[in-house]
Short mmCIF file of C-alpha atoms in Angstrom, two decimals:
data_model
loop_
_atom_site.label_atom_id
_atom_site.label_comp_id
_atom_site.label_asym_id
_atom_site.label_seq_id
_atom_site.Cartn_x
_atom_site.Cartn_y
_atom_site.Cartn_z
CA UNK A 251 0.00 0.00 0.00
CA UNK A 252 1.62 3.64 -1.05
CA UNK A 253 1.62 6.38 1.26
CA UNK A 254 -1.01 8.10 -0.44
CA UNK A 255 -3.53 5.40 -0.24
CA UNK A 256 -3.12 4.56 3.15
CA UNK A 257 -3.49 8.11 4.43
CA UNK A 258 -6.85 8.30 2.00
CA UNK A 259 -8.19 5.21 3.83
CA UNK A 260 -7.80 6.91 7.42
CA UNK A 261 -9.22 9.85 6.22
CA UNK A 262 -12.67 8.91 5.88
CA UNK A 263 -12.78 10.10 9.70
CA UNK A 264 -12.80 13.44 8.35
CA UNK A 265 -15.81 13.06 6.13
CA UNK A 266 -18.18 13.64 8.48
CA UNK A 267 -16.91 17.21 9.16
CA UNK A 268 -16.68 18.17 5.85
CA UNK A 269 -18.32 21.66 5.18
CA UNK A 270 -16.83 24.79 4.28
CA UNK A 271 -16.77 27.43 7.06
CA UNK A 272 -16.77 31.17 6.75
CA UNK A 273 -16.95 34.07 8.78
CA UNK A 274 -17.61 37.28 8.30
CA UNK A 275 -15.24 39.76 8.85
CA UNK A 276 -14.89 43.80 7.72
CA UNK A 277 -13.15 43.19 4.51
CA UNK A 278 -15.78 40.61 3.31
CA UNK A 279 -15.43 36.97 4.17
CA UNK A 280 -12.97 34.28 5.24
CA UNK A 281 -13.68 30.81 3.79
CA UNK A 282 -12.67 27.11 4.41
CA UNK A 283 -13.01 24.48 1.95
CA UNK A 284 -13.25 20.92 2.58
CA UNK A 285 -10.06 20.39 1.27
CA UNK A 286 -8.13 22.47 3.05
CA UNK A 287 -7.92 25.82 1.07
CA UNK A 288 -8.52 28.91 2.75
CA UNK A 289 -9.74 32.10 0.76
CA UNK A 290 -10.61 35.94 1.54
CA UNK A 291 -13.55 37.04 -0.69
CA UNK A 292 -15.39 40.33 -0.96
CA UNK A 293 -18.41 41.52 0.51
CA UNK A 294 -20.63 40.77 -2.06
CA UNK A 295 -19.63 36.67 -2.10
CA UNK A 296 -22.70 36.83 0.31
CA UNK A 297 -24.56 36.10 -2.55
CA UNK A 298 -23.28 32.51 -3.03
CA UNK A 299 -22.13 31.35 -0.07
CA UNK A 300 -23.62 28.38 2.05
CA UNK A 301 -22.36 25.27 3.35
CA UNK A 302 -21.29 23.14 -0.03
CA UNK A 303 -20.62 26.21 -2.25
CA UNK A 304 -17.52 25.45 -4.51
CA UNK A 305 -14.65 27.03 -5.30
CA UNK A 306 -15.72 27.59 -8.59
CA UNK A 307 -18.94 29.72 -7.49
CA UNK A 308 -16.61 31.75 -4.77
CA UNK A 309 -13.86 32.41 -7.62
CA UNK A 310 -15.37 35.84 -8.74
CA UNK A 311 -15.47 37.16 -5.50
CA UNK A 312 -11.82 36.77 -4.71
CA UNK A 313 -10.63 39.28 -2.47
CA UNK A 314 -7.76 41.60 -4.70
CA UNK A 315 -7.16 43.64 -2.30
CA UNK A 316 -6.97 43.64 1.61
CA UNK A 317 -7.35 47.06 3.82
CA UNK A 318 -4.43 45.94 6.66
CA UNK A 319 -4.47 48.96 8.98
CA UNK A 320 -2.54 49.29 12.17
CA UNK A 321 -4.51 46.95 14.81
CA UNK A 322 -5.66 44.82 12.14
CA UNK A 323 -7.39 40.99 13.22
CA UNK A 324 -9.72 39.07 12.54
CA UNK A 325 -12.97 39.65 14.43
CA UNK A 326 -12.87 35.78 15.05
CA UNK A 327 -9.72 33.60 15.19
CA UNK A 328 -10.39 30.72 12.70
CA UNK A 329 -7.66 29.06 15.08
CA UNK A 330 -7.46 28.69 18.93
CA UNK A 331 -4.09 27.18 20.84
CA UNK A 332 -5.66 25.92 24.28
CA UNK A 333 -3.35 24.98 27.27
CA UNK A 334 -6.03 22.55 29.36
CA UNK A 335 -3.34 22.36 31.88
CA UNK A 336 0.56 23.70 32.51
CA UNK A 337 1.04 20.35 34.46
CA UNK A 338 3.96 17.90 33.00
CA UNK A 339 5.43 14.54 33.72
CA UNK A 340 7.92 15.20 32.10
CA UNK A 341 10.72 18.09 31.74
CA UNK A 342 12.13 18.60 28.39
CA UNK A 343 14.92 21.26 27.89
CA UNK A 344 13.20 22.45 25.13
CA UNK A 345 9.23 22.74 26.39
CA UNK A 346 8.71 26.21 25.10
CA UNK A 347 5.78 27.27 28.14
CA UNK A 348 8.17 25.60 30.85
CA UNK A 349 5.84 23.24 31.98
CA UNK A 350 5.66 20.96 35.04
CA UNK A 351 4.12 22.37 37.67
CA UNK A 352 0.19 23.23 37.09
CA UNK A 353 -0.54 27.22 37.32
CA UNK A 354 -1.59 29.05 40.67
CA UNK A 355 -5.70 28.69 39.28
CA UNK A 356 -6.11 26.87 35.96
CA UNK A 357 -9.95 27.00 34.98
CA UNK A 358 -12.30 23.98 35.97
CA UNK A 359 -13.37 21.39 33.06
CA UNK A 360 -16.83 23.84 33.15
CA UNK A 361 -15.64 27.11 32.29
CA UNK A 362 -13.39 25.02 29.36
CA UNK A 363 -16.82 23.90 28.14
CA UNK A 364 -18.44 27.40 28.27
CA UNK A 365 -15.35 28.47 26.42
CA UNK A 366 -15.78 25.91 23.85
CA UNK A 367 -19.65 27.01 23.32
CA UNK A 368 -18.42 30.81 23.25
CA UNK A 369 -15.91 29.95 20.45
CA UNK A 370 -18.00 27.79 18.18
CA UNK A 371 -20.81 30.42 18.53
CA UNK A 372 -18.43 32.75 17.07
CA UNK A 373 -17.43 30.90 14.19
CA UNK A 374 -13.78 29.89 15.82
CA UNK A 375 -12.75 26.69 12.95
CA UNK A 376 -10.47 24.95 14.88
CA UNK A 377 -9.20 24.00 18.65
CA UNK A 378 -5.23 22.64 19.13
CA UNK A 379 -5.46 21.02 22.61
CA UNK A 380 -1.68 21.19 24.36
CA UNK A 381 -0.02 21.81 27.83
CA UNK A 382 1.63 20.63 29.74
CA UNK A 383 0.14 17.73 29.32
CA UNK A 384 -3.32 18.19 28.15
CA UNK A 385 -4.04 14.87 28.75
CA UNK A 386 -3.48 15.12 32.33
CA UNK A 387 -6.13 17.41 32.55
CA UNK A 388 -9.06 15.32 34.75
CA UNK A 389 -11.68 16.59 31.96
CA UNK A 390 -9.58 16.05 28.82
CA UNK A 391 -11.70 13.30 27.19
CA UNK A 392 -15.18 15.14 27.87
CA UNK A 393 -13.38 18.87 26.65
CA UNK A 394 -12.21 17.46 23.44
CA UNK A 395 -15.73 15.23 22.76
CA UNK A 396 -17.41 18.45 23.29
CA UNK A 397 -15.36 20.63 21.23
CA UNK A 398 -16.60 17.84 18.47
CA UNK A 399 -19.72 18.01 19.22
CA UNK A 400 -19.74 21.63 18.76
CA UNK A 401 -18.22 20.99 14.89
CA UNK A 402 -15.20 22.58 15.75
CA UNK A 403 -11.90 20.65 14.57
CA UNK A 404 -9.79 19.12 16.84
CA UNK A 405 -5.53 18.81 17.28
CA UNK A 406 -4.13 17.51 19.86
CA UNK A 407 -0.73 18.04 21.04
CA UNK A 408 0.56 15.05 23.30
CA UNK A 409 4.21 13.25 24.08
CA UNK A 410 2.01 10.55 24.36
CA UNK A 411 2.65 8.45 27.14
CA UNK A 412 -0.95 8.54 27.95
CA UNK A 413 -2.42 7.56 24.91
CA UNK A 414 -3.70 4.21 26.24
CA UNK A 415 -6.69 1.76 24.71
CA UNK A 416 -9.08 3.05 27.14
CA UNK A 417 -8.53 7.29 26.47
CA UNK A 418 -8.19 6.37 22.93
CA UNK A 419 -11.50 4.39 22.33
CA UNK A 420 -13.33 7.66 24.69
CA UNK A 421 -12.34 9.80 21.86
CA UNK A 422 -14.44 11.21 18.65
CA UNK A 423 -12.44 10.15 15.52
CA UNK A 424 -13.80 12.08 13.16
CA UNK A 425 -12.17 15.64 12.64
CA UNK A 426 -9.35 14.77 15.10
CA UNK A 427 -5.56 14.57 14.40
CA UNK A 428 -3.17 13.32 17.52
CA UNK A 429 0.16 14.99 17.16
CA UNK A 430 2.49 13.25 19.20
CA UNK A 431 6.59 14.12 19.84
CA UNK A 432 9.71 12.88 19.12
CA UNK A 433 12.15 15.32 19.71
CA UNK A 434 14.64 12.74 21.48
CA UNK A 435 14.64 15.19 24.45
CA UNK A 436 11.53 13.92 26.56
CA UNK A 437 13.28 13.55 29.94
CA UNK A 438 11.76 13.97 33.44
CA UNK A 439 12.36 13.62 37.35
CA UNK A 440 9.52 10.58 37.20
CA UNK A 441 10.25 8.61 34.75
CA UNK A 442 14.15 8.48 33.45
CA UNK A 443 13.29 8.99 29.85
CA UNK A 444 10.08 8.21 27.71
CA UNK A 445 12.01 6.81 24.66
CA UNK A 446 11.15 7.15 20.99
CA UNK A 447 10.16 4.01 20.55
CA UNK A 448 7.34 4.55 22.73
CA UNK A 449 6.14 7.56 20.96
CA UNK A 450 5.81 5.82 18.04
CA UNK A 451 4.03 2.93 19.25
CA UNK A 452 1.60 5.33 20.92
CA UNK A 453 1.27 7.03 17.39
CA UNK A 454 0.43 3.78 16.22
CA UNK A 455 -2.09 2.83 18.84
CA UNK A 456 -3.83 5.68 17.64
CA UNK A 457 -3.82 4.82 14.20
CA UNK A 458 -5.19 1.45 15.18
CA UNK A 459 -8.29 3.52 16.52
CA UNK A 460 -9.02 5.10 13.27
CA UNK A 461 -7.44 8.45 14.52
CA UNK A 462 -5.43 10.56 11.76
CA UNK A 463 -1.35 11.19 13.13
CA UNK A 464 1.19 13.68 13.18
CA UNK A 465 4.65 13.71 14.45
CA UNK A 466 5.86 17.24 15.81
CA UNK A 467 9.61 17.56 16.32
CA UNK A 468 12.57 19.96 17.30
CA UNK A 469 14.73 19.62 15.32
CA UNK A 470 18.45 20.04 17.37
CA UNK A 471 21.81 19.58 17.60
CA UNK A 472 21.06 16.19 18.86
CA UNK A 473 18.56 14.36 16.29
CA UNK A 474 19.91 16.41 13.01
CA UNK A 475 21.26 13.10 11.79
CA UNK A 476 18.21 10.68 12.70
CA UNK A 477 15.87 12.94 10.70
CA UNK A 478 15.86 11.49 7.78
CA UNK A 479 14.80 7.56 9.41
CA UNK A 480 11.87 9.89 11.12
CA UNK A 481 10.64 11.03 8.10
CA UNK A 482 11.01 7.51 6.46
CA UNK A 483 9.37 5.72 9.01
CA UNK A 484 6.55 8.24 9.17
CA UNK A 485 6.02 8.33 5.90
CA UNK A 486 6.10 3.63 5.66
CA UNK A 487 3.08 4.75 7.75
CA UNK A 488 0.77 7.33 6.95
CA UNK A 489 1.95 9.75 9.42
CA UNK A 490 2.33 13.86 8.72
CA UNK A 491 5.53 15.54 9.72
CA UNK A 492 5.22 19.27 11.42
CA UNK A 493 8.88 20.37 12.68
CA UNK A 494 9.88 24.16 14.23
CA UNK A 495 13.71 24.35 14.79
CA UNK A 496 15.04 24.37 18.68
CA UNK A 497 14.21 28.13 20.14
CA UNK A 498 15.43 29.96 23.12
CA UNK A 499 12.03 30.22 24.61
CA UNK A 500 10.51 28.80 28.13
CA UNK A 501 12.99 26.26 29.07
CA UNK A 502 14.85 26.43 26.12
CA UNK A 503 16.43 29.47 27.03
CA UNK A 504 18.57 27.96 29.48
CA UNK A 505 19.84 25.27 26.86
CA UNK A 506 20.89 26.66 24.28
CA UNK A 507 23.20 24.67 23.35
CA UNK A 508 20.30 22.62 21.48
CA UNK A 509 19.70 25.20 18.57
CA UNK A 510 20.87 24.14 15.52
CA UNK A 511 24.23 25.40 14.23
CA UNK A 512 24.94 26.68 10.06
CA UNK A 513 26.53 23.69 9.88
CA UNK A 514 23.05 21.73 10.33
CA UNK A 515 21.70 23.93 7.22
CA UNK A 516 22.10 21.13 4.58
CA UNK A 517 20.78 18.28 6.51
CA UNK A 518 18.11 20.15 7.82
CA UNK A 519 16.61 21.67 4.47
CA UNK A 520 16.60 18.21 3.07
CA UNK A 521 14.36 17.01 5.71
CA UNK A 522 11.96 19.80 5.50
CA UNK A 523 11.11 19.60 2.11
CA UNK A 524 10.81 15.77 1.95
CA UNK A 525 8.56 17.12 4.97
CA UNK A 526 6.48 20.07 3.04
CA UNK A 527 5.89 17.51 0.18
CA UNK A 528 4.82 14.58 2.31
CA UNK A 529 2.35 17.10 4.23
CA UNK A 530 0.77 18.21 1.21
CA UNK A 531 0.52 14.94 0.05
CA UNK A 532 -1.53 14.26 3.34
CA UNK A 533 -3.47 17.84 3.49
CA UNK A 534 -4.55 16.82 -0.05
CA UNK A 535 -6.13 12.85 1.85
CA UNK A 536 -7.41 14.78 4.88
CA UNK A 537 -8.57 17.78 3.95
CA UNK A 538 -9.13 20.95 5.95
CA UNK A 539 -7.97 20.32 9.58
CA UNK A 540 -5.21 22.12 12.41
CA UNK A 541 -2.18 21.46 9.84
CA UNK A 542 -3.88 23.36 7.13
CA UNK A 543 -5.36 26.16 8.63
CA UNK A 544 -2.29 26.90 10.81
CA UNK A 545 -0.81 27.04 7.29
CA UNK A 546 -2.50 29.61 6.14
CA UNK A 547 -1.72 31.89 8.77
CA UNK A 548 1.95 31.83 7.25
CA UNK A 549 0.13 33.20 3.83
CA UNK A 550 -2.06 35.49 6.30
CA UNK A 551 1.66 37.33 7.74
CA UNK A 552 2.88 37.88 4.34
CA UNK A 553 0.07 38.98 2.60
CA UNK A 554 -0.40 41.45 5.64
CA UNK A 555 3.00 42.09 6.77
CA UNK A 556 2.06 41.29 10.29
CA UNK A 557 2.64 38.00 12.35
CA UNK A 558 -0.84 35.74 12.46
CA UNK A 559 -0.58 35.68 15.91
CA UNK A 560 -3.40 37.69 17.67
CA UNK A 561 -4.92 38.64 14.25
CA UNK A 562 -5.69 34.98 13.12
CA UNK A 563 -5.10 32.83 15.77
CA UNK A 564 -4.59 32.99 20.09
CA UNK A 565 -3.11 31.03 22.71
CA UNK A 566 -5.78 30.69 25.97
CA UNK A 567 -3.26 29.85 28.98
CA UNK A 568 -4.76 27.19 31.47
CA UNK A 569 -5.77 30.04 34.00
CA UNK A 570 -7.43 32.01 31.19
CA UNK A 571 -5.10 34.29 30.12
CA UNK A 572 -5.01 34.77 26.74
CA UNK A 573 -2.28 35.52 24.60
CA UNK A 574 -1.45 35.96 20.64
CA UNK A 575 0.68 32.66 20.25
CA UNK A 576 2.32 29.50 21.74
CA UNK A 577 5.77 32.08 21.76
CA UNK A 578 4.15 35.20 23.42
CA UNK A 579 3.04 32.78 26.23
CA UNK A 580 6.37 31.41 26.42
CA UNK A 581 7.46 34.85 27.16
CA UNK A 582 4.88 35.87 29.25
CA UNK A 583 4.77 39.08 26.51
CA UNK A 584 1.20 40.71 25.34
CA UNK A 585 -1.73 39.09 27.76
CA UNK A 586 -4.54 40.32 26.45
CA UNK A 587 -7.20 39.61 29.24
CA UNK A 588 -8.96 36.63 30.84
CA UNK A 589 -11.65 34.79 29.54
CA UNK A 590 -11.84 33.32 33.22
CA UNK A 591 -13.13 36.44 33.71
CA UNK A 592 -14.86 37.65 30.63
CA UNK A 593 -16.65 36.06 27.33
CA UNK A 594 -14.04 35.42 24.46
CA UNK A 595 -15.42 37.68 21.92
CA UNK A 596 -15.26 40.15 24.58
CA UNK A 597 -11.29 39.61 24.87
CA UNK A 598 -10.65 38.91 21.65
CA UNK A 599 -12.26 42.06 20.24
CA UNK A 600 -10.40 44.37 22.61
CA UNK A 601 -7.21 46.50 22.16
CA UNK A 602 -4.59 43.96 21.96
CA UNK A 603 -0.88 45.37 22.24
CA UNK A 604 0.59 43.12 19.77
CA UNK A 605 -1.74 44.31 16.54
CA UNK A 606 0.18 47.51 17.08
CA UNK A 607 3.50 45.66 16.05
CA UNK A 608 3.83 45.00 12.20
CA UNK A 609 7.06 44.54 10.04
CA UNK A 610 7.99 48.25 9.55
CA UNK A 611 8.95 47.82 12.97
CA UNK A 612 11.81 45.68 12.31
CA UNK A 613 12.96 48.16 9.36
CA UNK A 614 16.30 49.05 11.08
CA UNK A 615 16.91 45.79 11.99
CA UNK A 616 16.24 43.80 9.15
CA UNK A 617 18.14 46.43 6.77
CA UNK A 618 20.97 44.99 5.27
CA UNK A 619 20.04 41.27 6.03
CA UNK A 620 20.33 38.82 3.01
CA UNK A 621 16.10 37.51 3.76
CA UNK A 622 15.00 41.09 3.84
CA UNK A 623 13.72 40.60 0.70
CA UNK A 624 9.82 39.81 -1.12
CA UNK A 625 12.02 36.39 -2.82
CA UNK A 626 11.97 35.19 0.83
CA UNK A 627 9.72 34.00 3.51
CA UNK A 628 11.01 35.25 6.82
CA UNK A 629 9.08 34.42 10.03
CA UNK A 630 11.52 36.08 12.29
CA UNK A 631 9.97 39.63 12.12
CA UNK A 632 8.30 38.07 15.53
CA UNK A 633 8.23 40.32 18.84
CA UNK A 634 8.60 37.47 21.21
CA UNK A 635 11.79 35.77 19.37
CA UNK A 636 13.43 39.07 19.74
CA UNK A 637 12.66 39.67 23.17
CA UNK A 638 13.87 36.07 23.74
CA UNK A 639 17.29 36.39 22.02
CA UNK A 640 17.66 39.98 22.42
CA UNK A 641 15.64 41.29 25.85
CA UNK A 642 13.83 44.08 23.36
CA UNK A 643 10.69 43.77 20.57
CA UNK A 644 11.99 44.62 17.48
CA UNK A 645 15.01 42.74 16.51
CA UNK A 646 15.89 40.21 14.47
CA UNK A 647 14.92 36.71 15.96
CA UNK A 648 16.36 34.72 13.93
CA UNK A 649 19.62 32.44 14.68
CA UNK A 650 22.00 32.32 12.09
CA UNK A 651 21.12 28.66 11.40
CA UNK A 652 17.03 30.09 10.51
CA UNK A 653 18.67 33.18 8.57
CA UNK A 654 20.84 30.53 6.50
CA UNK A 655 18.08 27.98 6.17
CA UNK A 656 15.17 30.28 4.82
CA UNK A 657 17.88 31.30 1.58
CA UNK A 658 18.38 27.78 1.35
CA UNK A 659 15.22 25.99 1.71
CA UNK A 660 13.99 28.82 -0.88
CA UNK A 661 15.94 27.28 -3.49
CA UNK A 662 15.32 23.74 -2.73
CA UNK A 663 11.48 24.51 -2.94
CA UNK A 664 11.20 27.04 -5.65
CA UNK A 665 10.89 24.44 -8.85
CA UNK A 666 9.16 21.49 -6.93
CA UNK A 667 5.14 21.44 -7.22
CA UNK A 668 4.91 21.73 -3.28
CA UNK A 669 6.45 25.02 -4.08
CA UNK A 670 4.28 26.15 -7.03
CA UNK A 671 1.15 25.12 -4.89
CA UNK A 672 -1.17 27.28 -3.37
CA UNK A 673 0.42 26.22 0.22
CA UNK A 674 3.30 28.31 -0.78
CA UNK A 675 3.52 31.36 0.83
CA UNK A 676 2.71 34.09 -2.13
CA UNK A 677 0.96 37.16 -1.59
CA UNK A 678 -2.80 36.00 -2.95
CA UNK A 679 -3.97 39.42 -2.56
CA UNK A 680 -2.46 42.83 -1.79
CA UNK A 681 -2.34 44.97 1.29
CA UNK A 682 -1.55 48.84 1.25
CA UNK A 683 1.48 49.90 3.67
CA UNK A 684 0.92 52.14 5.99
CA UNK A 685 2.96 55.55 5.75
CA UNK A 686 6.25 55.79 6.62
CA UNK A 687 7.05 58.56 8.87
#
């Protein structure tokens, strides 16, 4: 059986879910397909949309231009990062939100489930349950059944070791991926190590219950040359591949020694596009779900010149706190209110700090850099990264490993389909600058 089949055959969990979603929002519409593509369309698309409109019927309504000024968001995040609990088994040098112990008053398995109604009844798209642990939360299984039942899609982020027979078989199938890791750095005071090899098998236990897989990894100074078996063996198997490079943030700030070095660029740009071609090939089988739509916030930051965090997606802390992205939480940078305390629409349609930060900020420090430039995708423009590396906002966060990989990786993908596909990051529509002063 190829890769492509198998995937297809576990994707029939997804089915069910299978809709397109949009939201209004003051520029005209966002849309999800079933298959994964995400569009912006103009005000008068209201004319055609519905539930199983195509592609075809939204096509004239394609949004050509996009009004980005400063405080720009979405008035609803199509995604939503939730932290059930900061409570870990485990300590891993690299755990960006320095888990372990549970925070000082992490919101009751109710108020998760109000949250849940308040999102769906907003049009939220998607919930990524991590930690911690989320699935040492005591109300995991009933949170993530209910977040199904409310149609919203489902991710969840696990190192596994809890993915038994009995949690697995409590769980909806349909519209849920399990992303377990294997990052070869999932150590603890409790238990000595929790090996690869049992991350995998847990990964496929949860194949075995119908569930479609991921694999997230660091990649470090430590796996850089097992990489490529990871990718083969997750590929023998059906499994998608999501991997961030080894950042300074949470506990990784104290080990740096784990970030990847310019030596590492080669090796490591191989196995991320044998990894951007294999997920496509599996976005294509499973259609729209976490992997996808957190893709399009990449297209979302380029298109806008502003980060996607806290304009297209949030990070809800396990006491409520909400905050733009996994990295800003890391930081403890831009909290943006409680929705312990207040409804979400109510927090997420307030003044947030961080929509005041766009790329123009980094102007001085990204002049003269060798990615500052439209034939590149560069991520690093990101307020948190700099504050991590650099104790300020607006410098560069990039290592010289990312700074090194980005003009590489840009060559390796230019002529390959992955990179003529609409999951590249291109600039679909335009948005005006703002003056410069």
């Amino acid at each position: 059986m190829d890769d492509r089949i198998a995937v297809a055959d576990l994707a029939r969990n997804f089915r069910p879910a299978r809709r397109v979603r949009f939201n209004a929002e003051d520029f005209g519409f966002i849309i999800g397909f079933p298959d994964g593509e995400v569009e912006l369309l103009a005000p008068e698309a209201i004319a055609v949309l519905r539930e199983d409109v195509t592609q075809a019927e939204t096509a004239p309504y394609l949004l050509e231009t996009l009004p980005a000024p400063k405080g720009f968001h979405l008035r609803t995040p199509v995604l939503a990062w939730i932290e059930l609990t900061r409570k870990c088994n485990l300590s891993c040098p690299h755990c960006y939100i320095d888990a372990g112990k549970a925070r000082a008053a992490e919101m009751s398995t109710s108020r998760w489930l109000e949250l849940i109604d308040e999102m769906a009844a907003v049009g939220v798209w998607a919930i990524a349950f991590t930690g911690g642990e989320p699935t040492l939360h005591p109300g995991f299984a009933e949170i993530v059944c209910h977040a199904r039942s409310r149609d919203l899609l489902v991710g969840i982020a696990t190192h596994g070791m809890f993915l038994s027979e009995e949690l697995l078989g409590s769980l909806p199938r349909e519209g849920v991926i399990i992303s377990v890791s294997i990052d070869d750095l999932h150590t603890g005071p409790r238990e000595k190590s929790f090996p690869a090899e049992q991350a995998r098998a847990a990964i496929l236990r949860a194949q075995r219950h119908g569930f479609l897989t991921n694999v997230m990894t660091n990649t470090h100074r430590r796996n850089i040359d097992g990489l490529a078996d990871l990718m083969a063996w997750a590929r023998s198997h059906g499994i998608s591949v999501r991997s961030v490079p080894m950042s300074p943030i949470g506990r990784g700030k104290f080990n740096r020694y784990l970030e990847n070095r310019v030596e590492d660029v080669e090796t490591a740009a191989q196995f991320w596009l044998q990894e951007c071609t294999w997920e496509h090939e599996f976005h294509e089988a499973a259609g729209i779900c976490v992997g996808s739509i957190f893709n399009y916030g990449m297209s979302f930051a380029y298109m806008t010149r502003r980060c996607a965090s806290g304009r297209y997606l949030c990070y809800v802390a396990a006491d409520g706190t909400m905050f733009p992205c996994t990295m800003c939480a890391g930081e403890g940078l831009f909290p943006a209110g409680s929705v312990a305390e207040r409804p979400f629409a109510s927090v997420w349609r307030d003044h947030w700090p961080m929509r005041d930060f766009g790329w123009d900020d980094f102007a001085d420090s990204c002049r003269g850099c060798p990615i500052n430039n439209e034939a590149y995708y560069c991520a690093s423009r990101c307020p948190a990264m700099s504050h991590a590396r650099h104790g300020v906002l607006n410098r560069c966060g990039a290592s010289p490993f990312e700074i090194e990989s980005v003009r590489h990786r840009s060559v390796l993908i230019a002529d390959t389909p992955t990179g003529q596909s609409s999951n590249r990051p291109v600039r679909p529509v335009s948005a005006p600058r703002e003056p410069q002063g």
